Every structure is written in C-alpha cells, then in structure tokens.
PDB file of C-alpha atoms in Angstrom:
ATOM      1  CA  MET A  13      18.460  37.165  24.576  1.00 44.00           C
ATOM      2  CA  SER A  14      15.590  38.705  22.745  1.00 52.00           C
ATOM      3  CA  LEU A  15      12.309  38.309  24.555  1.00 55.00           C
ATOM      4  CA  ILE A  16      10.279  39.405  21.589  1.00 60.00           C
ATOM      5  CA  GLY A  17      11.900  36.719  19.454  1.00 64.00           C
ATOM      6  CA  ASN A  18       9.914  34.050  21.303  1.00 68.00           C
ATOM      7  CA  LEU A  19       6.594  35.743  20.631  1.00 75.00           C
ATOM      8  CA  ASN A  20       4.963  34.110  17.672  1.00 79.00           C
ATOM      9  CA  LYS A  21       3.993  36.477  14.868  1.00 81.00           C
ATOM     10  CA  VAL A  22       0.925  34.370  14.051  1.00 86.00           C
ATOM     11  CA  PHE A  23      -0.482  35.186  17.498  1.00 88.00           C
ATOM     12  CA  ASP A  24      -0.111  38.939  17.046  1.00 84.00           C
ATOM     13  CA  SER A  25      -3.803  39.101  16.297  1.00 88.00           C
ATOM     14  CA  ARG A  26      -6.199  39.108  19.230  1.00 89.00           C
ATOM     15  CA  ILE A  27      -8.658  37.028  17.260  1.00 93.00           C
ATOM     16  CA  ARG A  28      -6.154  34.315  16.424  1.00 94.00           C
ATOM     17  CA  LEU A  29      -5.073  34.318  20.055  1.00 93.00           C
ATOM     18  CA  GLY A  30      -8.722  33.912  21.065  1.00 94.00           C
ATOM     19  CA  ILE A  31      -9.245  31.019  18.660  1.00 95.00           C
ATOM     20  CA  MET A  32      -6.172  29.227  20.002  1.00 95.00           C
ATOM     21  CA  SER A  33      -7.264  29.802  23.624  1.00 94.00           C
ATOM     22  CA  ALA A  34     -10.638  28.208  22.918  1.00 93.00           C
ATOM     23  CA  LEU A  35      -9.083  25.261  21.094  1.00 94.00           C
ATOM     24  CA  VAL A  36      -6.541  24.598  23.844  1.00 92.00           C
ATOM     25  CA  VAL A  37      -9.256  23.976  26.447  1.00 89.00           C
ATOM     26  CA  ASN A  38     -11.813  22.257  24.181  1.00 87.00           C
ATOM     27  CA  LYS A  39     -11.353  19.063  22.209  1.00 86.00           C
ATOM     28  CA  GLU A  40     -13.098  20.655  19.250  1.00 86.00           C
ATOM     29  CA  VAL A  41     -15.090  23.795  18.604  1.00 89.00           C
ATOM     30  CA  ASN A  42     -17.352  24.437  15.625  1.00 87.00           C
ATOM     31  CA  PHE A  43     -17.346  27.503  13.423  1.00 91.00           C
ATOM     32  CA  ASN A  44     -20.499  29.043  14.888  1.00 85.00           C
ATOM     33  CA  GLU A  45     -19.368  28.561  18.463  1.00 84.00           C
ATOM     34  CA  LEU A  46     -16.158  30.418  17.645  1.00 89.00           C
ATOM     35  CA  LYS A  47     -18.174  33.142  15.967  1.00 88.00           C
ATOM     36  CA  GLU A  48     -20.370  33.623  19.034  1.00 79.00           C
ATOM     37  CA  LEU A  49     -17.370  33.547  21.333  1.00 83.00           C
ATOM     38  CA  LEU A  50     -15.352  36.152  19.443  1.00 87.00           C
ATOM     39  CA  ASP A  51     -18.312  38.155  18.211  1.00 84.00           C
ATOM     40  CA  ILE A  52     -16.986  38.666  14.658  1.00 89.00           C
ATOM     41  CA  THR A  53     -18.280  38.188  11.129  1.00 92.00           C
ATOM     42  CA  ASP A  54     -18.077  34.971   9.109  1.00 93.00           C
ATOM     43  CA  GLY A  55     -15.530  36.360   6.659  1.00 95.00           C
ATOM     44  CA  ASN A  56     -13.284  37.741   9.341  1.00 95.00           C
ATOM     45  CA  LEU A  57     -13.275  34.494  11.303  1.00 95.00           C
ATOM     46  CA  ALA A  58     -12.713  32.406   8.187  1.00 95.00           C
ATOM     47  CA  SER A  59      -9.642  34.387   7.174  1.00 95.00           C
ATOM     48  CA  HIS A  60      -8.066  34.104  10.619  1.00 95.00           C
ATOM     49  CA  LEU A  61      -8.780  30.373  10.701  1.00 95.00           C
ATOM     50  CA  LYS A  62      -7.165  30.073   7.285  1.00 95.00           C
ATOM     51  CA  THR A  63      -3.965  31.679   8.612  1.00 93.00           C
ATOM     52  CA  LEU A  64      -3.874  29.264  11.549  1.00 94.00           C
ATOM     53  CA  GLU A  65      -4.569  26.353   9.227  1.00 94.00           C
ATOM     54  CA  GLU A  66      -1.713  27.361   6.916  1.00 93.00           C
ATOM     55  CA  SER A  67       0.642  27.526   9.890  1.00 92.00           C
ATOM     56  CA  GLU A  68      -0.579  23.985  10.669  1.00 94.00           C
ATOM     57  CA  PHE A  69      -1.627  25.007  14.177  1.00 95.00           C
ATOM     58  CA  VAL A  70      -5.248  24.078  13.567  1.00 95.00           C
ATOM     59  CA  LYS A  71      -6.931  21.211  11.774  1.00 95.00           C
ATOM     60  CA  VAL A  72     -10.350  21.254  10.194  1.00 94.00           C
ATOM     61  CA  GLN A  73     -13.003  18.536  10.175  1.00 92.00           C
ATOM     62  CA  LYS A  74     -15.898  19.024   7.819  1.00 90.00           C
ATOM     63  CA  GLY A  75     -19.077  17.186   8.686  1.00 85.00           C
ATOM     64  CA  PHE A  76     -22.838  17.408   8.650  1.00 83.00           C
ATOM     65  CA  ILE A  77     -25.563  17.632  11.256  1.00 77.00           C
ATOM     66  CA  GLY A  78     -28.613  16.576   9.298  1.00 79.00           C
ATOM     67  CA  ARG A  79     -28.408  18.623   6.113  1.00 81.00           C
ATOM     68  CA  LYS A  80     -26.502  21.519   7.664  1.00 79.00           C
ATOM     69  CA  SER A  81     -22.752  21.579   7.294  1.00 81.00           C
ATOM     70  CA  ASN A  82     -20.860  21.492  10.557  1.00 84.00           C
ATOM     71  CA  THR A  83     -17.220  22.464  10.403  1.00 90.00           C
ATOM     72  CA  THR A  84     -15.240  21.859  13.570  1.00 92.00           C
ATOM     73  CA  TYR A  85     -11.734  22.915  14.442  1.00 95.00           C
ATOM     74  CA  SER A  86      -9.175  21.407  16.767  1.00 94.00           C
ATOM     75  CA  ILE A  87      -5.630  22.192  17.739  1.00 95.00           C
ATOM     76  CA  THR A  88      -2.628  20.288  16.348  1.00 95.00           C
ATOM     77  CA  LYS A  89       0.403  19.120  18.317  1.00 95.00           C
ATOM     78  CA  ALA A  90       2.460  21.861  16.663  1.00 94.00           C
ATOM     79  CA  GLY A  91      -0.235  24.403  17.546  1.00 94.00           C
ATOM     80  CA  GLU A  92      -0.242  23.363  21.170  1.00 94.00           C
ATOM     81  CA  LYS A  93       3.520  23.648  21.348  1.00 94.00           C
ATOM     82  CA  ALA A  94       3.597  27.054  19.650  1.00 93.00           C
ATOM     83  CA  PHE A  95       0.840  28.350  21.913  1.00 93.00           C
ATOM     84  CA  LYS A  96       2.658  27.201  25.051  1.00 92.00           C
ATOM     85  CA  THR A  97       5.893  28.810  23.894  1.00 92.00           C
ATOM     86  CA  HIS A  98       3.978  32.007  23.204  1.00 91.00           C
ATOM     87  CA  LEU A  99       2.414  31.938  26.686  1.00 91.00           C
ATOM     88  CA  THR A 100       5.812  31.473  28.320  1.00 90.00           C
ATOM     89  CA  ALA A 101       7.182  34.375  26.282  1.00 89.00           C
ATOM     90  CA  LEU A 102       4.281  36.582  27.389  1.00 88.00           C
ATOM     91  CA  GLU A 103       4.901  35.653  31.018  1.00 88.00           C
ATOM     92  CA  LYS A 104       8.587  36.469  30.679  1.00 87.00           C
ATOM     93  CA  MET A 105       7.760  39.842  29.183  1.00 83.00           C
ATOM     94  CA  ILE A 106       5.608  40.626  32.179  1.00 84.00           C
ATOM     95  CA  GLY A 107       8.207  39.249  34.561  1.00 83.00           C
ATOM     96  CA  SER A 108      10.813  41.641  33.130  1.00 76.00           C
ATOM     97  CA  MET A 109       8.660  44.566  34.196  1.00 64.00           C
ATOM     98  CA  LYS A 110      10.114  44.497  37.710  1.00 58.00           C
TER      99      LYS A 110
ATOM    100  CA  MET B   2       6.700  49.271  29.066  1.00 53.00           C
ATOM    101  CA  ASN B   3       4.113  49.424  26.366  1.00 77.00           C
ATOM    102  CA  GLU B   4       4.957  45.934  25.158  1.00 76.00           C
ATOM    103  CA  GLN B   5       4.679  44.589  28.678  1.00 80.00           C
ATOM    104  CA  GLN B   6       1.213  46.014  29.065  1.00 84.00           C
ATOM    105  CA  GLN B   7       0.335  44.517  25.721  1.00 84.00           C
ATOM    106  CA  SER B   8       1.505  41.106  27.012  1.00 86.00           C
ATOM    107  CA  LEU B   9      -0.571  41.494  30.124  1.00 88.00           C
ATOM    108  CA  HIS B  10      -3.665  42.302  28.073  1.00 89.00           C
ATOM    109  CA  ASP B  11      -2.969  39.347  25.807  1.00 89.00           C
ATOM    110  CA  LEU B  12      -2.780  37.009  28.797  1.00 90.00           C
ATOM    111  CA  GLN B  13      -6.038  38.383  30.188  1.00 89.00           C
ATOM    112  CA  HIS B  14      -7.665  37.912  26.801  1.00 89.00           C
ATOM    113  CA  ILE B  15      -6.436  34.301  26.644  1.00 91.00           C
ATOM    114  CA  LYS B  16      -7.787  33.577  30.117  1.00 88.00           C
ATOM    115  CA  GLN B  17     -11.158  35.090  29.256  1.00 84.00           C
ATOM    116  CA  MET B  18     -11.455  33.151  26.000  1.00 88.00           C
ATOM    117  CA  MET B  19     -10.509  29.877  27.705  1.00 88.00           C
ATOM    118  CA  GLU B  20     -13.202  30.460  30.295  1.00 79.00           C
ATOM    119  CA  ARG B  21     -15.946  31.583  27.969  1.00 80.00           C
ATOM    120  CA  SER B  22     -15.325  28.870  25.388  1.00 84.00           C
ATOM    121  CA  SER B  23     -15.884  26.124  27.918  1.00 83.00           C
ATOM    122  CA  ARG B  24     -19.260  27.488  29.023  1.00 85.00           C
ATOM    123  CA  PHE B  25     -22.737  27.434  27.520  1.00 86.00           C
ATOM    124  CA  ILE B  26     -23.315  31.165  27.065  1.00 81.00           C
ATOM    125  CA  SER B  27     -26.526  31.076  25.015  1.00 83.00           C
ATOM    126  CA  LEU B  28     -28.636  30.761  28.154  1.00 87.00           C
ATOM    127  CA  SER B  29     -31.157  33.566  27.700  1.00 92.00           C
ATOM    128  CA  GLY B  30     -32.239  36.022  30.373  1.00 93.00           C
ATOM    129  CA  LEU B  31     -35.744  35.763  28.927  1.00 95.00           C
ATOM    130  CA  SER B  32     -35.757  32.111  30.017  1.00 95.00           C
ATOM    131  CA  GLY B  33     -35.350  33.238  33.603  1.00 95.00           C
ATOM    132  CA  ILE B  34     -38.128  35.812  33.281  1.00 96.00           C
ATOM    133  CA  ALA B  35     -40.484  33.287  31.658  1.00 96.00           C
ATOM    134  CA  ALA B  36     -39.821  30.663  34.332  1.00 96.00           C
ATOM    135  CA  GLY B  37     -40.403  33.291  37.019  1.00 97.00           C
ATOM    136  CA  VAL B  38     -43.720  34.369  35.513  1.00 97.00           C
ATOM    137  CA  CYS B  39     -44.864  30.723  35.329  1.00 97.00           C
ATOM    138  CA  ALA B  40     -43.907  30.246  38.976  1.00 96.00           C
ATOM    139  CA  LEU B  41     -45.861  33.323  40.065  1.00 96.00           C
ATOM    140  CA  ALA B  42     -48.893  32.191  38.058  1.00 96.00           C
ATOM    141  CA  GLY B  43     -48.625  28.748  39.658  1.00 95.00           C
ATOM    142  CA  ALA B  44     -48.364  30.282  43.117  1.00 94.00           C
ATOM    143  CA  TRP B  45     -51.429  32.424  42.386  1.00 94.00           C
ATOM    144  CA  PHE B  46     -53.507  29.366  41.419  1.00 92.00           C
ATOM    145  CA  ALA B  47     -52.253  27.435  44.437  1.00 89.00           C
ATOM    146  CA  ASN B  48     -53.110  30.346  46.676  1.00 86.00           C
ATOM    147  CA  GLY B  49     -56.624  30.303  45.217  1.00 85.00           C
ATOM    148  CA  VAL B  50     -57.013  26.653  46.179  1.00 83.00           C
ATOM    149  CA  ILE B  51     -55.799  27.359  49.699  1.00 78.00           C
ATOM    150  CA  GLU B  52     -58.096  30.357  50.095  1.00 77.00           C
ATOM    151  CA  ALA B  53     -61.062  28.358  48.833  1.00 77.00           C
ATOM    152  CA  ASN B  54     -60.315  25.929  51.656  1.00 71.00           C
ATOM    153  CA  GLY B  55     -60.563  28.531  54.360  1.00 63.00           C
ATOM    154  CA  GLY B  56     -59.696  32.074  53.446  1.00 54.00           C
ATOM    155  CA  PRO B  57     -56.649  34.158  54.201  1.00 52.00           C
ATOM    156  CA  SER B  58     -57.017  34.086  57.963  1.00 52.00           C
ATOM    157  CA  GLY B  59     -54.954  31.423  59.655  1.00 52.00           C
ATOM    158  CA  TYR B  60     -53.077  30.777  56.442  1.00 59.00           C
ATOM    159  CA  ARG B  61     -50.731  28.233  57.952  1.00 63.00           C
ATOM    160  CA  ALA B  62     -53.509  26.223  59.537  1.00 61.00           C
ATOM    161  CA  VAL B  63     -55.282  26.006  56.201  1.00 59.00           C
ATOM    162  CA  VAL B  64     -52.169  24.755  54.456  1.00 63.00           C
ATOM    163  CA  VAL B  65     -51.670  22.132  57.117  1.00 63.00           C
ATOM    164  CA  LYS B  66     -55.317  21.091  56.779  1.00 63.00           C
ATOM    165  CA  THR B  67     -55.128  21.025  52.999  1.00 61.00           C
ATOM    166  CA  LEU B  68     -52.097  18.800  53.178  1.00 64.00           C
ATOM    167  CA  GLU B  69     -53.685  16.440  55.688  1.00 65.00           C
ATOM    168  CA  VAL B  70     -53.901  13.441  53.468  1.00 64.00           C
ATOM    169  CA  ASP B  71     -54.015   9.767  54.208  1.00 64.00           C
ATOM    170  CA  SER B  72     -51.467   8.513  51.746  1.00 66.00           C
ATOM    171  CA  LEU B  73     -48.967   9.509  49.144  1.00 65.00           C
ATOM    172  CA  GLN B  74     -51.477   8.579  46.432  1.00 66.00           C
ATOM    173  CA  ASP B  75     -53.894  11.107  47.891  1.00 68.00           C
ATOM    174  CA  PHE B  76     -51.196  13.726  47.888  1.00 67.00           C
ATOM    175  CA  MET B  77     -50.198  13.022  44.300  1.00 62.00           C
ATOM    176  CA  GLY B  78     -53.821  13.388  43.266  1.00 67.00           C
ATOM    177  CA  HIS B  79     -54.125  16.635  45.182  1.00 77.00           C
ATOM    178  CA  ARG B  80     -54.915  19.873  43.331  1.00 81.00           C
ATOM    179  CA  LEU B  81     -51.875  21.610  44.828  1.00 79.00           C
ATOM    180  CA  PHE B  82     -49.574  18.854  43.697  1.00 82.00           C
ATOM    181  CA  GLN B  83     -51.008  18.965  40.191  1.00 88.00           C
ATOM    182  CA  ILE B  84     -50.583  22.734  40.010  1.00 91.00           C
ATOM    183  CA  ALA B  85     -46.946  22.291  41.046  1.00 88.00           C
ATOM    184  CA  ILE B  86     -46.370  19.780  38.240  1.00 90.00           C
ATOM    185  CA  TYR B  87     -48.080  21.948  35.580  1.00 94.00           C
ATOM    186  CA  THR B  88     -46.085  24.970  36.736  1.00 94.00           C
ATOM    187  CA  PHE B  89     -42.825  23.077  36.522  1.00 92.00           C
ATOM    188  CA  VAL B  90     -43.577  21.772  33.031  1.00 95.00           C
ATOM    189  CA  ALA B  91     -44.691  25.208  31.745  1.00 96.00           C
ATOM    190  CA  ALA B  92     -41.641  26.930  33.257  1.00 95.00           C
ATOM    191  CA  PHE B  93     -39.324  24.340  31.747  1.00 93.00           C
ATOM    192  CA  VAL B  94     -40.897  24.580  28.285  1.00 95.00           C
ATOM    193  CA  PHE B  95     -40.778  28.391  28.182  1.00 95.00           C
ATOM    194  CA  ALA B  96     -37.258  28.530  29.612  1.00 93.00           C
ATOM    195  CA  PHE B  97     -36.091  26.062  26.982  1.00 93.00           C
ATOM    196  CA  LEU B  98     -37.887  27.951  24.214  1.00 95.00           C
ATOM    197  CA  PHE B  99     -36.112  31.287  24.795  1.00 93.00           C
ATOM    198  CA  THR B 100     -32.705  29.692  25.116  1.00 92.00           C
ATOM    199  CA  TYR B 101     -33.411  27.660  21.982  1.00 92.00           C
ATOM    200  CA  LEU B 102     -34.330  30.839  20.086  1.00 92.00           C
ATOM    201  CA  ARG B 103     -31.212  32.625  21.280  1.00 89.00           C
ATOM    202  CA  SER B 104     -28.863  29.818  20.334  1.00 84.00           C
ATOM    203  CA  LYS B 105     -30.651  29.567  16.982  1.00 83.00           C
ATOM    204  CA  LYS B 106     -30.040  33.276  16.432  1.00 81.00           C
ATOM    205  CA  ASN B 107     -26.381  32.844  17.335  1.00 73.00           C
ATOM    206  CA  ASN B 108     -26.210  29.733  15.150  1.00 71.00           C
ATOM    207  CA  VAL B 109     -24.896  27.614  17.999  1.00 73.00           C
ATOM    208  CA  PRO B 110     -26.298  24.112  18.444  1.00 73.00           C
ATOM    209  CA  VAL B 111     -28.484  23.861  21.581  1.00 81.00           C
ATOM    210  CA  TRP B 112     -27.319  20.309  21.995  1.00 80.00           C
ATOM    211  CA  GLY B 113     -23.578  20.909  21.901  1.00 74.00           C
ATOM    212  CA  TYR B 114     -20.714  19.890  24.124  1.00 75.00           C
ATOM    213  CA  THR B 115     -21.125  22.850  26.492  1.00 81.00           C
ATOM    214  CA  SER B 116     -24.902  22.509  26.898  1.00 86.00           C
ATOM    215  CA  ARG B 117     -24.610  18.767  27.496  1.00 86.00           C
ATOM    216  CA  ARG B 118     -22.092  19.335  30.246  1.00 86.00           C
ATOM    217  CA  LEU B 119     -24.295  22.051  31.751  1.00 91.00           C
ATOM    218  CA  LEU B 120     -27.315  19.737  31.789  1.00 92.00           C
ATOM    219  CA  ILE B 121     -25.407  16.893  33.447  1.00 94.00           C
ATOM    220  CA  ASN B 122     -24.156  19.208  36.174  1.00 94.00           C
ATOM    221  CA  VAL B 123     -27.617  20.633  36.838  1.00 94.00           C
ATOM    222  CA  SER B 124     -29.149  17.176  36.873  1.00 95.00           C
ATOM    223  CA  VAL B 125     -26.941  15.541  39.487  1.00 96.00           C
ATOM    224  CA  PRO B 126     -28.099  17.655  42.480  1.00 96.00           C
ATOM    225  CA  MET B 127     -31.641  17.919  41.077  1.00 96.00           C
ATOM    226  CA  VAL B 128     -32.183  14.182  40.614  1.00 96.00           C
ATOM    227  CA  ALA B 129     -30.562  13.311  43.933  1.00 97.00           C
ATOM    228  CA  GLY B 130     -32.662  15.990  45.638  1.00 97.00           C
ATOM    229  CA  GLY B 131     -35.806  14.824  43.863  1.00 95.00           C
ATOM    230  CA  ILE B 132     -35.372  11.253  45.067  1.00 96.00           C
ATOM    231  CA  TYR B 133     -34.645  12.419  48.594  1.00 96.00           C
ATOM    232  CA  LEU B 134     -37.718  14.663  48.670  1.00 93.00           C
ATOM    233  CA  PHE B 135     -39.851  11.860  47.262  1.00 89.00           C
ATOM    234  CA  ARG B 136     -38.832   9.714  50.233  1.00 90.00           C
ATOM    235  CA  GLN B 137     -39.634  12.606  52.562  1.00 88.00           C
ATOM    236  CA  MET B 138     -43.127  12.721  51.058  1.00 82.00           C
ATOM    237  CA  GLN B 139     -43.533   9.002  51.632  1.00 81.00           C
ATOM    238  CA  PHE B 140     -42.804   9.617  55.287  1.00 82.00           C
ATOM    239  CA  GLY B 141     -45.338  12.429  55.299  1.00 77.00           C
ATOM    240  CA  ASN B 142     -42.888  15.278  55.877  1.00 81.00           C
ATOM    241  CA  TYR B 143     -44.715  17.585  53.489  1.00 79.00           C
ATOM    242  CA  GLY B 144     -43.639  20.723  55.322  1.00 82.00           C
ATOM    243  CA  LEU B 145     -40.019  20.252  54.357  1.00 89.00           C
ATOM    244  CA  ILE B 146     -40.696  19.699  50.662  1.00 89.00           C
ATOM    245  CA  ALA B 147     -40.795  23.381  49.686  1.00 90.00           C
ATOM    246  CA  PRO B 148     -37.565  24.329  51.484  1.00 95.00           C
ATOM    247  CA  GLY B 149     -35.960  21.164  50.136  1.00 96.00           C
ATOM    248  CA  CYS B 150     -36.827  22.104  46.549  1.00 95.00           C
ATOM    249  CA  LEU B 151     -35.297  25.553  46.979  1.00 97.00           C
ATOM    250  CA  ILE B 152     -32.135  24.197  48.601  1.00 97.00           C
ATOM    251  CA  PHE B 153     -31.484  21.472  46.027  1.00 97.00           C
ATOM    252  CA  TYR B 154     -32.333  23.785  43.125  1.00 97.00           C
ATOM    253  CA  GLY B 155     -29.954  26.392  44.550  1.00 97.00           C
ATOM    254  CA  LEU B 156     -27.177  23.828  44.881  1.00 97.00           C
ATOM    255  CA  ALA B 157     -27.797  22.712  41.300  1.00 97.00           C
ATOM    256  CA  LEU B 158     -27.397  26.319  40.141  1.00 96.00           C
ATOM    257  CA  VAL B 159     -24.196  26.849  42.124  1.00 97.00           C
ATOM    258  CA  ASN B 160     -22.828  23.677  40.564  1.00 95.00           C
ATOM    259  CA  ALA B 161     -23.994  24.700  37.080  1.00 94.00           C
ATOM    260  CA  SER B 162     -22.436  28.158  37.276  1.00 93.00           C
ATOM    261  CA  LYS B 163     -19.060  26.723  36.288  1.00 89.00           C
ATOM    262  CA  TYR B 164     -20.500  25.651  32.946  1.00 90.00           C
ATOM    263  CA  THR B 165     -22.623  28.639  31.973  1.00 91.00           C
ATOM    264  CA  LEU B 166     -22.863  32.361  32.758  1.00 87.00           C
ATOM    265  CA  GLY B 167     -21.053  32.784  36.085  1.00 87.00           C
ATOM    266  CA  GLU B 168     -23.826  34.971  37.507  1.00 92.00           C
ATOM    267  CA  VAL B 169     -26.005  31.874  37.920  1.00 95.00           C
ATOM    268  CA  ARG B 170     -23.961  31.218  41.061  1.00 96.00           C
ATOM    269  CA  TYR B 171     -25.523  34.199  42.867  1.00 97.00           C
ATOM    270  CA  LEU B 172     -29.017  33.104  41.920  1.00 97.00           C
ATOM    271  CA  GLY B 173     -28.078  29.721  43.401  1.00 97.00           C
ATOM    272  CA  TYR B 174     -26.842  31.249  46.675  1.00 98.00           C
ATOM    273  CA  CYS B 175     -30.080  33.212  47.048  1.00 98.00           C
ATOM    274  CA  GLN B 176     -32.223  30.098  46.450  1.00 97.00           C
ATOM    275  CA  VAL B 177     -30.257  28.082  49.020  1.00 98.00           C
ATOM    276  CA  LEU B 178     -30.538  30.893  51.571  1.00 98.00           C
ATOM    277  CA  LEU B 179     -34.268  31.222  50.980  1.00 97.00           C
ATOM    278  CA  GLY B 180     -34.692  27.455  51.360  1.00 97.00           C
ATOM    279  CA  ILE B 181     -32.801  27.418  54.645  1.00 97.00           C
ATOM    280  CA  ILE B 182     -34.888  30.286  56.058  1.00 97.00           C
ATOM    281  CA  ASN B 183     -38.014  28.436  54.917  1.00 95.00           C
ATOM    282  CA  CYS B 184     -37.000  25.465  57.107  1.00 95.00           C
ATOM    283  CA  TRP B 185     -37.980  27.607  60.104  1.00 94.00           C
ATOM    284  CA  PHE B 186     -41.218  28.783  58.518  1.00 90.00           C
ATOM    285  CA  VAL B 187     -42.843  25.491  57.659  1.00 84.00           C
ATOM    286  CA  GLY B 188     -46.289  26.011  56.178  1.00 80.00           C
ATOM    287  CA  TYR B 189     -45.341  29.178  54.334  1.00 86.00           C
ATOM    288  CA  GLY B 190     -43.634  27.241  51.547  1.00 87.00           C
ATOM    289  CA  LEU B 191     -45.836  28.782  48.887  1.00 89.00           C
ATOM    290  CA  TYR B 192     -44.628  32.296  49.709  1.00 92.00           C
ATOM    291  CA  PHE B 193     -41.028  31.129  49.642  1.00 95.00           C
ATOM    292  CA  TRP B 194     -41.598  29.327  46.352  1.00 93.00           C
ATOM    293  CA  ALA B 195     -43.125  32.456  44.838  1.00 95.00           C
ATOM    294  CA  ALA B 196     -40.151  34.492  46.058  1.00 96.00           C
ATOM    295  CA  GLY B 197     -37.503  31.964  44.975  1.00 96.00           C
ATOM    296  CA  PHE B 198     -38.819  30.464  41.765  1.00 96.00           C
ATOM    297  CA  GLY B 199     -40.826  33.558  40.856  1.00 96.00           C
ATOM    298  CA  LEU B 200     -39.257  36.837  41.927  1.00 97.00           C
ATOM    299  CA  LEU B 201     -35.609  35.754  41.994  1.00 97.00           C
ATOM    300  CA  HIS B 202     -35.903  34.246  38.496  1.00 97.00           C
ATOM    301  CA  ILE B 203     -37.481  37.403  37.133  1.00 97.00           C
ATOM    302  CA  ILE B 204     -34.835  39.630  38.735  1.00 97.00           C
ATOM    303  CA  TYR B 205     -32.008  37.384  37.570  1.00 96.00           C
ATOM    304  CA  GLY B 206     -33.445  37.083  34.052  1.00 96.00           C
ATOM    305  CA  SER B 207     -33.928  40.832  33.713  1.00 96.00           C
ATOM    306  CA  VAL B 208     -30.385  41.582  34.832  1.00 95.00           C
ATOM    307  CA  MET B 209     -28.944  38.987  32.433  1.00 94.00           C
ATOM    308  CA  TRP B 210     -31.037  40.194  29.532  1.00 93.00           C
ATOM    309  CA  TYR B 211     -30.032  43.784  30.219  1.00 92.00           C
ATOM    310  CA  LYS B 212     -26.376  42.853  30.514  1.00 89.00           C
ATOM    311  CA  TYR B 213     -25.910  40.481  27.589  1.00 84.00           C
ATOM    312  CA  GLU B 214     -28.809  40.647  25.142  1.00 84.00           C
ATOM    313  CA  ARG B 215     -30.181  44.176  25.055  1.00 83.00           C
ATOM    314  CA  ASN B 216     -27.280  45.667  23.101  1.00 71.00           C
ATOM    315  CA  LYS B 217     -27.126  42.879  20.575  1.00 62.00           C
ATOM    316  CA  LYS B 218     -30.769  43.421  19.758  1.00 53.00           C
ATOM    317  CA  SER B 219     -30.337  47.140  19.079  1.00 46.00           C
ATOM    318  CA  GLU B 220     -27.315  46.476  16.866  1.00 43.00           C
ATOM    319  CA  ALA B 221     -29.098  43.916  14.733  1.00 39.00           C
TER     320      ALA B 221
END
C-alpha cells in the first residue's frame, strides 16, 4: 500500500494547509484574518484560495460591512473529508518511522 | 526519512494554524504599556492625596484614616475613588486605541468572532469580581478591595489567555500572586496596584511589542 498515495496533492502547499487548518476550527474566516494569520500578500493568498475553491474544498461568501467588502471563507463537507484523510495519511507516515 | 520529517513539520504547522486562527492576535503590546503608564500616573495622584492627608510617615495609618468614611456614598465621592475611576477609564481607552490601530493596520475587524469571544471570557471573572467587591465595600471591607481587584483581574487574564496571545497567562499568574500577597499587607494596596496594574503591564507590553510588533514595523 502506498502511503504517499493518500496524501492530497492540493495540500502540498504549506499555505493551503494553513488555510484549511484555520477553516477546520472556525465556522468562517474572512480574507484579512487569513492574511494576518499566514502573513502573506493579497495576491498570493487569493491564488491559493482559488485553488482550494476549484477543488471544492472551500466555499466563498461575499458580503459587506458598511461600504467595505467582506469576503469570508468556510470549509465544505468534501474539504473536511479530504483534510481528515490527509491528516491520517500524515500520521501514518510518521508512524512508519519506527 | 525526509518525507517523514516533512509530515511531522506539516502536522506541527497545522496545529499552530488551528491554534492561532482561533485567537485574537491583534492585541497590541503598546496597549499594555499605555495601560501601565495610566496606572502609574493614577497611583502618583492617589499618593499625592494620601501625602496631603499626613505625609509619608505612618503611611498605612494615613490610608486607614483617609478611608475612614461613614457610608458607601462617602466613599464613592472620595477623591481616591474618583482617581481610581478616571485611571481605569483612561487605561481602557488607551489600551483599546492601540489595539484598534494595530487591527486596522492588519485589516482585521476589531469586532470579529475572536475578539468577541475574548471579551466575553475576560468579562465573566471581571463582572463577577466587580459585584463581589462592591458588596465588600458595602460591608466596609475597604482593605481587601485592592487585593481583590488584582486577584480577579489576574483570573480574568488567565481565562482570556486561551483566546488571545498565550503569554497573557503569565501576566495573569503574576497579578493573582501579587493580589494574594497583598491580602497580608492590607493598607499598602496602592503600592501593589502600582506594581500590578502599572509595572507588570509595562513589562508585559514591552515584551509583547518587542516579540511581535517590532520586526513588522521595520519591514514596512
């Protein structure tokens, strides 16, 4: 059985992994909160979010606070499942160290 | 081997992101410093009132005399009580201001999910403690008010540390400890207040600013 086969390619990136981690423990997180958390630029964050969106792991809600746009992100059922599978795969990789 | 280490790092990264994302991390170190400075200024004014009532000799006796009041209304109208209120309001306003500015700079709403949860968790011990201390005042136990404030504030910080920068916990422990020691030095509350709300805040704020904000400023 291939251990690496269970690791999801989408989560190869540290930033995407970070985004998913934040979304798993929070109902929703807005764009700026993610930016502060990961300490990256707007463009960089947007492109990673796009990848996650295209994989249908993340859904986007566009809204407004006053006149300012407020875009929040939350995890989908598929995203949650993929993330959990990825976590288990990571644990197994570490377990095989012994 | 290399892949296994990679997995381990990934898991650590996930854990860190889960933790950080559920905390309000915009709390500024400058807020701590500002609150500490306000507290020291307040203590200085209060000390002036006490000295005017009898000078530095027999400090404790003077405090006891100053606080010899007939009723709670008298106490509320007392100069020392008013100074305490002004100090609290000023410290709160300045502390809020610096955190507001920092979250503005980071483009994070001050009134978000994480800050709301932080505020609720600070408020529970503070409000409960406030009511309890108010009753103590009604019974005339003024000597235990200062230690009580430090203890309840410390507990509030320990509780809050789960929802903001984890270091707040140590500030909380120090405040509780100071409050407990103060219980055996009734009458010297002002010194303990100056140490707890003043010095400890300034030390904590400086460390936090140095650790989290200094570098960001030089990069910008």
